Amino acid sequence: NNVPGIDADCGGACACATCHVYVDAAWLGKTGEKTAMEESMLDFAEGVEPNSRLSCQIKVSDALDGLVVRLPESQH
Ligand code: FES
């Protein structure tokens, strides 16, 4: 969606970690759980925190309208 800082080089295949985001604490309960594959790919991302997600792996629904995420410093 041409969001600056979210390159998403692999096109959402959970194979690049260039879509790394930090999910705002208020939204963590609504974004679902990380899969083992996502956890493995996050090992290649910089500045991983407990609220880190690969944004391509968050299943979008109406319940996520207004979702707040922040970018790691390395992606600014
Ligand atoms: S777009 Fe490549 S892991 Fe998300």
Coordinates of C-alpha atoms and ligand atoms in Angstrom, one line a residue:
N1 CA 0.0 0.0 0.0
N2 CA 3.0 2.3 -0.5
V3 CA 3.5 3.0 3.2
P4 CA 7.0 4.6 3.6
G5 CA 9.2 2.3 5.7
I6 CA 7.2 -0.9 5.0
D7 CA 9.0 -2.2 1.9
A8 CA 7.5 -5.7 2.0
D9 CA 10.0 -7.0 -0.5
C10 CA 8.7 -10.5 -0.5
G11 CA 5.1 -9.4 -1.2
G12 CA 3.7 -10.8 2.0
A13 CA 5.2 -14.3 1.9
C14 CA 6.8 -14.1 5.4
A15 CA 10.2 -14.3 3.8
C16 CA 11.9 -11.0 4.2
A17 CA 11.1 -9.1 7.4
T18 CA 11.1 -5.7 5.6
C19 CA 7.5 -5.2 6.8
H20 CA 8.5 -5.2 10.5
V21 CA 6.3 -3.0 12.7
Y22 CA 5.6 -2.5 16.4
V23 CA 2.0 -2.9 17.3
D24 CA 0.6 -0.3 19.7
A25 CA -0.1 -1.9 23.1
A26 CA -3.8 -1.1 22.9
W27 CA -4.1 -3.3 19.7
L28 CA -2.0 -6.3 20.7
G29 CA -5.0 -8.3 21.7
K30 CA -6.6 -7.8 18.4
T31 CA -3.8 -8.6 16.0
G32 CA -3.6 -12.4 16.6
E33 CA -0.7 -14.5 17.5
K34 CA 2.6 -14.9 15.6
T35 CA 3.1 -18.1 13.8
A36 CA 6.3 -20.1 14.3
M37 CA 7.3 -19.1 10.8
E38 CA 6.8 -15.4 11.6
E39 CA 8.8 -15.8 14.8
S40 CA 11.7 -17.3 12.8
M41 CA 11.7 -14.6 10.2
L42 CA 11.7 -11.9 13.0
D43 CA 15.1 -13.3 14.0
F44 CA 16.4 -11.5 10.9
A45 CA 14.8 -8.2 11.8
E46 CA 16.6 -5.4 13.7
G47 CA 15.3 -4.0 17.0
V48 CA 12.8 -6.8 17.7
E49 CA 10.6 -6.1 20.7
P50 CA 7.8 -8.1 22.3
N51 CA 5.2 -6.2 20.3
S52 CA 7.1 -6.8 17.0
R53 CA 5.1 -8.2 14.1
L54 CA 5.6 -8.7 10.4
S55 CA 2.8 -6.6 9.2
C56 CA 2.1 -8.9 6.2
Q57 CA 1.1 -11.6 8.7
I58 CA -1.6 -9.6 10.5
K59 CA -4.9 -10.6 9.1
V60 CA -6.8 -7.5 8.4
S61 CA -10.5 -7.3 9.4
D62 CA -13.0 -4.6 10.3
A63 CA -11.9 -5.1 13.9
L64 CA -8.5 -3.6 13.1
D65 CA -10.0 -0.3 11.7
G66 CA -7.7 2.3 13.3
L67 CA -4.9 0.0 14.1
V68 CA -1.8 1.8 15.3
V69 CA 1.7 0.5 14.4
R70 CA 5.1 2.2 14.6
L71 CA 8.2 1.6 12.5
P72 CA 11.5 0.5 13.9
E73 CA 14.1 3.3 13.7
S74 CA 16.0 1.4 11.0
Q75 CA 13.1 1.7 8.7
H76 CA 12.6 5.4 8.9
Ligands
FES1 S1 6.5 -8.7 3.3 FE1 8.1 -10.0 3.5 S2 7.9 -10.8 5.5 FE2 6.3 -9.4 5.3

